[in-house]
XYZ file of C-alpha atoms in Angstrom:
582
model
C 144.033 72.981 139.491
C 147.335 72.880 137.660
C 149.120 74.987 135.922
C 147.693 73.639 132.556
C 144.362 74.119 133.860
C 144.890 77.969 134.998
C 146.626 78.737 131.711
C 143.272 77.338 129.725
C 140.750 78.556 132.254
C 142.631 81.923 131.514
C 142.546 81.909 127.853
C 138.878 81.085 127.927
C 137.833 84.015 130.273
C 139.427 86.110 127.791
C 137.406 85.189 124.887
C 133.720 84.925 127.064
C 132.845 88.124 126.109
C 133.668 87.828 122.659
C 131.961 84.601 122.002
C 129.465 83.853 119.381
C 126.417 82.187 119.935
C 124.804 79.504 117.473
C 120.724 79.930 116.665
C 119.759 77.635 119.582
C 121.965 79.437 122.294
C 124.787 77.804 122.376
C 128.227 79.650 123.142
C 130.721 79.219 120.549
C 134.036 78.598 122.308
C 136.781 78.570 120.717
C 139.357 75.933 120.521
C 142.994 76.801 121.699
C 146.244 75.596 119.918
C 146.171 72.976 122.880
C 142.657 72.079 121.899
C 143.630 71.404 118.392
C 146.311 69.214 119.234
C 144.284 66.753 121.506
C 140.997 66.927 120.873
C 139.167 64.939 118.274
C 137.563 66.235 115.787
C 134.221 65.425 114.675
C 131.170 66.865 112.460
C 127.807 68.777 113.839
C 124.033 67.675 114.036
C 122.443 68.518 111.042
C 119.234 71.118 111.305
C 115.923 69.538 110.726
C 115.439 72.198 108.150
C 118.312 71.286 106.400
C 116.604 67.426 105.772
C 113.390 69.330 103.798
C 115.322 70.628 101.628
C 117.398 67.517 101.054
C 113.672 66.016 100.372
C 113.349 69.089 98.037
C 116.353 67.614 96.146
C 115.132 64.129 96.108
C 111.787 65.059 94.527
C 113.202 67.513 91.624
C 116.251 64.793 91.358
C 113.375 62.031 90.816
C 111.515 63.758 88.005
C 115.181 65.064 86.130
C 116.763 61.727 85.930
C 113.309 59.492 85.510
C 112.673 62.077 82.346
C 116.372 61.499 81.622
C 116.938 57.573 81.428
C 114.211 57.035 78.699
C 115.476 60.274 76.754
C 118.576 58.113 74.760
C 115.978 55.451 73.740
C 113.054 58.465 72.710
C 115.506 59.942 70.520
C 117.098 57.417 69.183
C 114.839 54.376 67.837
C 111.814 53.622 66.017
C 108.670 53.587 67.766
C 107.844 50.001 67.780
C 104.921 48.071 66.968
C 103.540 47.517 70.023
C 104.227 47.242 73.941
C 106.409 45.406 75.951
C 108.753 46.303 72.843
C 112.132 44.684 73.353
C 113.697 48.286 72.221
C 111.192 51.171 72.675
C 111.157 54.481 71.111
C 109.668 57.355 69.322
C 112.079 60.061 67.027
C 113.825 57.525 65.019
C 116.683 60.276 64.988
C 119.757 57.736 65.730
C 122.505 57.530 68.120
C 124.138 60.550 66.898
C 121.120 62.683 66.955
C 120.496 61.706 70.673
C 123.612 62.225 71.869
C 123.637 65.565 70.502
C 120.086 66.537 72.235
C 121.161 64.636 75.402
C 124.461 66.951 75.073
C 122.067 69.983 74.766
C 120.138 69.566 77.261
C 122.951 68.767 79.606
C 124.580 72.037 78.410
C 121.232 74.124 78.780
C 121.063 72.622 82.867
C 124.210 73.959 83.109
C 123.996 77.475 81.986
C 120.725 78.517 83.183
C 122.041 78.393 86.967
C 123.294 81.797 86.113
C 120.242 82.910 85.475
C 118.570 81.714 88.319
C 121.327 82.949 90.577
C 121.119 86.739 89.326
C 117.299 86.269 89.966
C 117.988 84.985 93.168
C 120.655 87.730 94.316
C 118.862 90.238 92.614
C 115.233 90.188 92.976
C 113.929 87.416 94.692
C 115.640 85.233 97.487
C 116.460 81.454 96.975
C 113.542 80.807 98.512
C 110.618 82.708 96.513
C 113.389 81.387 93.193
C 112.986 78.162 93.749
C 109.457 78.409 93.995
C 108.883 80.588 91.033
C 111.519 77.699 89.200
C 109.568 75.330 90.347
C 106.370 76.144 88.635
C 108.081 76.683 85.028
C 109.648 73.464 85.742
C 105.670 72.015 85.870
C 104.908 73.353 82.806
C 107.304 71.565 81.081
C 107.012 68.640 82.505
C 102.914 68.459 81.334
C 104.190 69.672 77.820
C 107.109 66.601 77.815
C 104.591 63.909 78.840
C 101.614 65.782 76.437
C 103.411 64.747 73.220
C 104.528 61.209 74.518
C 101.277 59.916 74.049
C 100.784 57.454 70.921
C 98.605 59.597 68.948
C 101.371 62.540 69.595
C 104.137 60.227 68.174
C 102.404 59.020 65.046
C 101.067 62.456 64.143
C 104.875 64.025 64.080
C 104.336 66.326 67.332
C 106.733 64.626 69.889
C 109.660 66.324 68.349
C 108.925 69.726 68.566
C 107.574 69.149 72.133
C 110.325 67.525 72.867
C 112.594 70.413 72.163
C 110.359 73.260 73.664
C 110.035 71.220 77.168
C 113.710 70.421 77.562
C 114.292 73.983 76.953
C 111.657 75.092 79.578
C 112.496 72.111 81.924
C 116.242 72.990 81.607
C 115.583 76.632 82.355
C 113.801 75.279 85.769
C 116.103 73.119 86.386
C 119.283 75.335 86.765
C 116.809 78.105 88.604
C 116.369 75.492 91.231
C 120.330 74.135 91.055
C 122.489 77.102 91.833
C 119.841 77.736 94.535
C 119.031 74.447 96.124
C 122.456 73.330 97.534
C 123.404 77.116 98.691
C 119.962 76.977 100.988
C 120.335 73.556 102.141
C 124.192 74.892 103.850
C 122.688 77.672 105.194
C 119.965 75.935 107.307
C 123.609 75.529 109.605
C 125.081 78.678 110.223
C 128.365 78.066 111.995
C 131.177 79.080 110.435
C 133.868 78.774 112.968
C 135.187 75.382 115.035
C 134.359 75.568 118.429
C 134.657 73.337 121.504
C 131.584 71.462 122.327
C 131.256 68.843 125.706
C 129.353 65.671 124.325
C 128.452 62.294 126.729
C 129.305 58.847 125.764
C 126.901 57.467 123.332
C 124.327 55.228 124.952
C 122.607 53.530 121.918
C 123.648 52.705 118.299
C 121.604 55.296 116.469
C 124.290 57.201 116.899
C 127.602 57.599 114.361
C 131.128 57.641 114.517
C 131.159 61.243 114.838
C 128.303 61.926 117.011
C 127.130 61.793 120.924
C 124.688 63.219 122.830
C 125.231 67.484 123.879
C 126.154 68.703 127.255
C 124.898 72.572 127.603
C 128.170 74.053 127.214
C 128.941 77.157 130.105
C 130.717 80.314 128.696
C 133.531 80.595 130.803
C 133.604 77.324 132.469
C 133.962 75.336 129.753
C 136.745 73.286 131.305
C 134.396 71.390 133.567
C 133.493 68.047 131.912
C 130.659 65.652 133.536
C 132.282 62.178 134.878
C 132.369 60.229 131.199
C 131.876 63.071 129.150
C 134.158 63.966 126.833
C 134.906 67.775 124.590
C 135.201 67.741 121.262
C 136.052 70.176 118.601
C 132.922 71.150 116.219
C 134.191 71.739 112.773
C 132.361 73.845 110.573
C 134.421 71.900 107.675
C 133.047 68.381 109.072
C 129.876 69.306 109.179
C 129.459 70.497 105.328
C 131.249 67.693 104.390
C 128.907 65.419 106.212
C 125.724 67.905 105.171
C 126.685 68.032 101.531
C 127.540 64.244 101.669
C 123.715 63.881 102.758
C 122.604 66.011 100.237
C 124.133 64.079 97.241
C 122.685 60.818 98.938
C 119.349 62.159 98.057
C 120.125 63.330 94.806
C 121.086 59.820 94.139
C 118.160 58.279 96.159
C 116.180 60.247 93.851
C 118.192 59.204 90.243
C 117.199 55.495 90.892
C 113.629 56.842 89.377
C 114.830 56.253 86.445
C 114.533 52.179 86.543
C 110.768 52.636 87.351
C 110.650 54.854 84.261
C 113.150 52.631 82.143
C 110.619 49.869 83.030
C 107.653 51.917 82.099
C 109.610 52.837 79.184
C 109.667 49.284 77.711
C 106.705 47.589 79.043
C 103.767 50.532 78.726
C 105.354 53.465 76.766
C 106.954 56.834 77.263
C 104.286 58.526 78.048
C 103.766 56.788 81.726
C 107.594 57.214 82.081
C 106.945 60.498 81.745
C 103.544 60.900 83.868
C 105.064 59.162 86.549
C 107.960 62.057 87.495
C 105.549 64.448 86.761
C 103.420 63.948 89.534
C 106.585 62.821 92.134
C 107.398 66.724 91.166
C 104.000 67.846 92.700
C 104.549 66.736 96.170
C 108.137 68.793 95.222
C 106.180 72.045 95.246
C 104.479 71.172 98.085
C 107.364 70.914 100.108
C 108.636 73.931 99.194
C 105.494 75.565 100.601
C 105.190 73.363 103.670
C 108.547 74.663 105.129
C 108.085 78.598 104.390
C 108.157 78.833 108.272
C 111.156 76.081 109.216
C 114.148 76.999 106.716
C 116.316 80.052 107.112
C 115.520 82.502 104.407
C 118.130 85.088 103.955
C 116.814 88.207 101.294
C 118.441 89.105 98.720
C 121.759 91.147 98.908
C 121.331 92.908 95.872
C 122.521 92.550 92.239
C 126.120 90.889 93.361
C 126.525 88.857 89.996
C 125.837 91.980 88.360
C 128.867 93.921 90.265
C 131.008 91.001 89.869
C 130.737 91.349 86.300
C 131.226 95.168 86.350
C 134.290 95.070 87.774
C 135.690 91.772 85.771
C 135.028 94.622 82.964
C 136.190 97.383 84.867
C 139.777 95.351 86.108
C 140.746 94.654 81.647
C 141.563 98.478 82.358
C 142.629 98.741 85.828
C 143.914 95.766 87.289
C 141.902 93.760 90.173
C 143.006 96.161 93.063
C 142.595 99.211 90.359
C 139.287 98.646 90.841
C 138.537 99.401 94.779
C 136.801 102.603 95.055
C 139.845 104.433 96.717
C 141.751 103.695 93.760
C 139.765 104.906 90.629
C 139.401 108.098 89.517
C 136.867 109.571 91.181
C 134.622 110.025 88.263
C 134.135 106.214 87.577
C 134.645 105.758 92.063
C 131.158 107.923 92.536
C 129.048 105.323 90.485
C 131.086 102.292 91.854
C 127.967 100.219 93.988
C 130.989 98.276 95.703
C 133.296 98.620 98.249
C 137.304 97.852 98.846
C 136.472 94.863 101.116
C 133.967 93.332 98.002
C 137.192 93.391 95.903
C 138.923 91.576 98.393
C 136.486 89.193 98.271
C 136.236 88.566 94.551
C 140.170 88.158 94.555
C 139.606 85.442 96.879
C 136.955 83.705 95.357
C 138.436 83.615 92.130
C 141.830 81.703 93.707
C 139.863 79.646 95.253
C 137.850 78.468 92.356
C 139.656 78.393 89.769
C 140.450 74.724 90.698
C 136.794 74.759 88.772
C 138.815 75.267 85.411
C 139.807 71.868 85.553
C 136.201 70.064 86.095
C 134.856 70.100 82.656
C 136.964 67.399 81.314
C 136.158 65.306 84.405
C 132.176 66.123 83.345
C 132.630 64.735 79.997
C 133.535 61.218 82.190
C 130.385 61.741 83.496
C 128.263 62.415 80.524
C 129.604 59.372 78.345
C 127.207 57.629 81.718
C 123.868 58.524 80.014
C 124.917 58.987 76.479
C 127.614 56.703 74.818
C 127.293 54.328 77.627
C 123.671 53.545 76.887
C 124.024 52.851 73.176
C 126.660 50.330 73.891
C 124.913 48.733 76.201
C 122.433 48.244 72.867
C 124.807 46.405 71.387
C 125.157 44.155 74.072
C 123.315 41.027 75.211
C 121.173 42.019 77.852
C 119.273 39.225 78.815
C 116.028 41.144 78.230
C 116.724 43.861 80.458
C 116.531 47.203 79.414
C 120.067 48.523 77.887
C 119.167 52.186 79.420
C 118.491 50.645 83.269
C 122.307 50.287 83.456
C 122.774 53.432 83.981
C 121.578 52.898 87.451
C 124.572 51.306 88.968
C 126.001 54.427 88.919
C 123.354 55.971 92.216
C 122.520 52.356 93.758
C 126.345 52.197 94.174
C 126.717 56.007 95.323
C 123.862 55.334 97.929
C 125.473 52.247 99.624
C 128.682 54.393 99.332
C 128.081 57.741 100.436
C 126.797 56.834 103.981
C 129.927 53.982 104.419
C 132.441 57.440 103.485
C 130.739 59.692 105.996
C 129.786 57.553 108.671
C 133.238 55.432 108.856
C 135.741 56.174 106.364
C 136.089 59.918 106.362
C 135.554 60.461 110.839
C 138.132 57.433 110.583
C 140.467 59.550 109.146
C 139.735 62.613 111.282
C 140.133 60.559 114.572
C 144.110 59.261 112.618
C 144.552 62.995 112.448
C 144.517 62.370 108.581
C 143.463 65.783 106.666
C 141.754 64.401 103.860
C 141.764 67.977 102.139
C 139.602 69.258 99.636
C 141.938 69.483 96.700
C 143.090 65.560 97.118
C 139.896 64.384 97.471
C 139.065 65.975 94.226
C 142.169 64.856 92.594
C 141.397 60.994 93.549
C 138.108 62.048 92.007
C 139.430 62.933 88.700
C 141.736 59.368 88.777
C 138.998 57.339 89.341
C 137.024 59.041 86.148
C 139.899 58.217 83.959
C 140.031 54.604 85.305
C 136.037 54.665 84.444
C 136.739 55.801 80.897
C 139.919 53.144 80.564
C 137.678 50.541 81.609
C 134.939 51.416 79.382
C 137.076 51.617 76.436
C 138.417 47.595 77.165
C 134.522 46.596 77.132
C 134.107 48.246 73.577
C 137.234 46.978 72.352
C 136.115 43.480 73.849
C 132.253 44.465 71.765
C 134.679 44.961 68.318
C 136.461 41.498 68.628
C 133.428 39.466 69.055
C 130.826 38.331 66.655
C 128.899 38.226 65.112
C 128.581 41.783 63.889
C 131.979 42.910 65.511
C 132.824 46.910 64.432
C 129.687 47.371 63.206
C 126.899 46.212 65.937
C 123.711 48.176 66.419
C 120.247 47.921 68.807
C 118.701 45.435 66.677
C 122.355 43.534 65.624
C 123.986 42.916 68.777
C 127.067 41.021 69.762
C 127.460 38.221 71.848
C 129.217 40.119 75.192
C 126.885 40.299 78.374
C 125.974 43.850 79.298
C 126.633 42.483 82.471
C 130.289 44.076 81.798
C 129.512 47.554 81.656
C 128.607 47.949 85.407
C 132.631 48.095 86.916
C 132.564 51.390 85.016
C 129.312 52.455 86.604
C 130.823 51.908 89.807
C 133.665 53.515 88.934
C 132.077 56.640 87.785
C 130.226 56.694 91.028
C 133.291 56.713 93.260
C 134.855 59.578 91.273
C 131.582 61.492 91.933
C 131.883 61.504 95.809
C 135.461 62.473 95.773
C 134.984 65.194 92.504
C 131.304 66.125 92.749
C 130.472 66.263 96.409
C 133.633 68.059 96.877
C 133.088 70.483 94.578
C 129.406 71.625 95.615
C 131.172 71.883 99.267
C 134.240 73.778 98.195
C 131.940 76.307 95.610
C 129.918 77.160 99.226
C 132.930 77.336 101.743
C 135.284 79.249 99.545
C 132.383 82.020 98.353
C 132.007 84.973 100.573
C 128.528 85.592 102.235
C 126.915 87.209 99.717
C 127.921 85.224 96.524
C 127.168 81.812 97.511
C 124.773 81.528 94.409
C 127.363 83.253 91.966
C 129.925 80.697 92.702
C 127.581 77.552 92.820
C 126.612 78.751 89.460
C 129.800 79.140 88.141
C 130.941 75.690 89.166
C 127.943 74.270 87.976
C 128.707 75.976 84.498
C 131.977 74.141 84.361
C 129.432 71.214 83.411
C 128.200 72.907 80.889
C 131.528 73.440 79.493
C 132.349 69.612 79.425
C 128.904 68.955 77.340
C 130.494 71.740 74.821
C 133.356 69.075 74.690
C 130.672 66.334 74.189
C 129.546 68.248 71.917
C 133.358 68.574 69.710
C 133.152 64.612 70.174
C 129.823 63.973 68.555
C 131.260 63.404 64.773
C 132.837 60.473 66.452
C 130.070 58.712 68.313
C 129.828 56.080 66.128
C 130.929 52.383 65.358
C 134.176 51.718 65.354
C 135.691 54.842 66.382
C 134.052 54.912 69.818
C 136.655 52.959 71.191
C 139.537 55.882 70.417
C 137.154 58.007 71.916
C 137.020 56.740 75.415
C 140.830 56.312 75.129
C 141.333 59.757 74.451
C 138.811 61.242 77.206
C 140.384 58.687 79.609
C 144.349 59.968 78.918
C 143.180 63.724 78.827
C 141.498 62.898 82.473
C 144.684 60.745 83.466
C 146.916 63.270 82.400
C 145.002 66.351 84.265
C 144.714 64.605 87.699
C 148.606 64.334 88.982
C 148.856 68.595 87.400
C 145.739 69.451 88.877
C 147.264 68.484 92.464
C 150.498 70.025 92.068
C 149.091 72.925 90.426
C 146.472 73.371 93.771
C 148.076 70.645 96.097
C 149.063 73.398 98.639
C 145.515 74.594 98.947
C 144.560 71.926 101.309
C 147.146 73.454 103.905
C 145.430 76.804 104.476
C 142.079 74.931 103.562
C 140.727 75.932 107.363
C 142.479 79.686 107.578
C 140.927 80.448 103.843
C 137.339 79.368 105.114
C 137.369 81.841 108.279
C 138.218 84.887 106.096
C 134.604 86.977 106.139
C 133.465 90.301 106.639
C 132.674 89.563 110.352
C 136.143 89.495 111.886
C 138.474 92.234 110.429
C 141.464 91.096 112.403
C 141.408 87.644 111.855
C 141.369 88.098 108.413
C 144.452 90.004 108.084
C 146.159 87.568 110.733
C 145.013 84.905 107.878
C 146.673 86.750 104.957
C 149.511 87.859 106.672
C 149.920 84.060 107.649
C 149.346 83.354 104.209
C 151.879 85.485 102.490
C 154.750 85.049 105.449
């Protein structure tokens, strides 16, 4: 044995009776500074309890966007004579209207995962949440597809239950949201790197950044098996790759909307609607089926509720005014909260304030299922649907997705390329205002043809294929796996233990801020000033990508010291903020 092999053997030792252990038994060995310089590496397994969950996701993501697609078309048109109808719909309310309602509802998704987090923190668990949220989400599904029926439409009554099941479905829907993608991380519950020995891979089921295990030994962890090889398990990998699965079936689930957009046209909204509703059923049943596989964590406690106490408390005190063993000792005796919880708020809101800058990035992503749609109207379709567009967007994202985390991102791993965080966000944002630029050329092009030119409609449409519009689809859909996926796996590593759900919440509220922005941009969703309006949203995005990265650029350095900081190691975390602030 050399004297490389002592000095490791030696620092290993050390550590063996400090070692963690994962849920199946296996010690958690640390990688050395050695370690980190020559090994590769490479993302965990995922737990089989983390896939129900993902299946969870598909079914609730089926039954929002199949309800979804049709919901431009319900809104906006006539209800036709009869069925196939070349342009279905119901309201008669026009393209202002249902942008408006789509903004809404968009808006509503958005701020009820607040709700469901407190719930969830509070009273109930995510668990027991999501299936309480899952329920109310039923009810409004049978009210939605109860007044889609003709005799519902023709006597005036799909209006009103329009409006009371979006507001009930809505409320589900963000119950399950902040909820959903916090319990699907925690069915892995590493949150350190740690040195794993793994055999060559022997068949082609396996990835780029996977082989089959070797027990590892506590304290003999430098003995490797002829053709084995060790490897460094990174908790970041692994969420990337988890969270990268999880949006897969979120998008495996959107496609429902071209069955619905087809029953839409061909039968009627009421079997676009009946079909989601009973996909969701099976989504309850899941929920129950894997009471006994997923790890359930209880609630901690009303930590939304403290957060908010001191954000009150600190307009008088200052942040670190308001640890306990600085206020006065009046106000310190009814304080439910401790120094360390300050801490942690401090370094959750640094973290995520890079959230600030997403809802300008979500109005991009609205114009998808809103604007987008009614110029597709306009267009010649070639008997297609104009709302089934809308689809490019996931059937690109699922060919995409599994080419970035099978190739693409353990590509750049093995280069010893840190794709942080914070630039894969920002490439996110760039490829949103290319989306926007591009769709703003297509309506341009829609203005300079005939016959109708500025002024084209459903019914008066120009002579451009729709065939156009899908580039921007695309687009849209590579912004999401940079912006979006990133930003569901930054809200989890970045929140301390016990306010995952608080900070999922709040970055899924930064969507609802960007439908308040859809919202300011209504009075201008119409013919010809649409065109100034995807210029506009397309500068403002171009404008905040290259300032959001030099703003939070430097992020991505400490990106792996910020996600160790916890309550479990006391040192390490003041090695990390002295490291931080040297």
């Amino acid at each position: 044995m050399d004297e490389k092999d002592i000095k490791y053997e030696s620092s290993v030792h050390q550590h063996v009776d400090e070692l963690e252990y994962s849920r199946t038994g296996e010690p958690l060995i640390p990688p050395t500074e050695e370690d980190w310089a020559n090994l590769k590496e490479m993302a965990d397994d995922i737990p089989k309890a983390a896939y129900l969950v993902i299946l969870i996701e598909f079914c609730e993501r089926f039954t929002y966007y199949g309800l979804t697609g049709p919901f431009q078309n319900y809104i906006q048109n006539p209800a036709p004579e009869s069925y196939p109808a070349e342009l279905p719909g119901a309201m008669d309310r026009g393209q202002q209207t249902a942008t408006a309602l789509n903004t809404f509802f968009q808006f509503w998704c958005y701020v009820t995962p607040i709700i469901g987090a407190i719930v969830a923190d509070q009273y109930f668990g995510k668990y027991n949440t999501i299936l309480i949220f899952s329920c109310l989400y039923l009810v409004g599904l049978i009210i939605l597809t109860a007044t889609s029926i003709p005799s519902a439409i023709e006597s005036g009554a799909t209006f009103p239950g329009f409006v009371v099941s979006i507001i009930i479905i809505g409320l589900a829907a963000g119950g399950i949201k902040s909820n959903v993608s916090p319990l699907v991380a925690e069915q892995y519950g590493i949150a350190k790197p740690f040195v794993r020995t793994i055999k060559p891979k022997v068949s082609s089921k396996h990835t780029v950044d996977e082989g089959d295990h070797v027990p590892a030994v506590a304290g003999n962890s430098t003995e490797v098996a002829p053709g084995s090889r060790r490897v460094i398990i990174s908790p970041q990998a692994t969420y990337q790759k988890l969270f990268n699965m999880f949006y897969w079936g979120i998008n495996v689930g959107s496609l429902a909307a071209i069955t619905t957009i087809v029953l839409e046209q061909q039968v009627g909204f009421w079997a676009a609607y009946l079909l989601p509703t009973l996909v969701f059923i099976p989504c309850i049943l899941t929920v129950l089926a894997g009471r006994k596989i997923y790890v359930i964590n209880p609630p901690r406690g009303s930590i939304f509720v403290e957060a908010f106490k001191v954000i009150k408390l600190s307009f008088k005190h200052g942040l670190e005014g308001c640890k306990p063993s600085n206020l006065p000792q009046d106000i310190a005796s009814h304080a439910t909260w401790d120094d360390v919880f300050i801490d942690e708020l401090r370094r959750t809101f640094k973290a995520c304030i890079v959230f600030c800058w997403y809802p300008i990035y979500w109005l991009c992503y609205a114009q998808m299922s809103s604007n987008m749609v009614s110029m597709t109207a306009t267009m010649q379709t070639g008997g297609v649907p104009n709302d089934i567009m809308q689809n490019i967007n996931p059937l690109s994202l699922v060919i995409m997705i599994p080419i970035m985390d099978r190739f693409v991102y353990p590509g750049l791993r093995k280069m010893g390329i840190h794709f942080g965080p914070i630039l894969r966000i920002t490439f996110g944002f760039l490829f949103a205002a290319l989306a926007m630029a591009y769709a703003a050329g297509i309506q341009s092009m829609i203005y300079n043809t005939g016959p109708y030119y500025g002024n084209p409609s459903g019914t008066n449409k120009n002579d451009i294929s729709a065939g156009l519009i899908i580039p921007a689809y695309i687009l849209i859909g590579i912004s999401e796996i940079f912006a979006n996926i990133t930003g569901l796996e930054y809200a989890y590593q970045k929140a301390p233990e016990k306010m995952k759900s608080i900070v999922m919440a709040l970055y899924l509220f930064t969507n609802c801020l960007g439908s308040v922005l859809g919202f300011a941009l209504v009075s201008v969703a119409y013919n010809p000033a649409l065109l100034w309006m995807y210029t506009g949203i397309s500068v403002a995005m171009g404008l905040c990508a290259p300032i959001f990265y030099l703003c939070h650029g430097k992020n991505d350095a400490v990106d792996f010291e910020e996600n160790a900081i916890g309550r479990h190691n006391k040192q390490q975390n003041e090695a990390v903020e002295l490291e931080k602030s040297s």
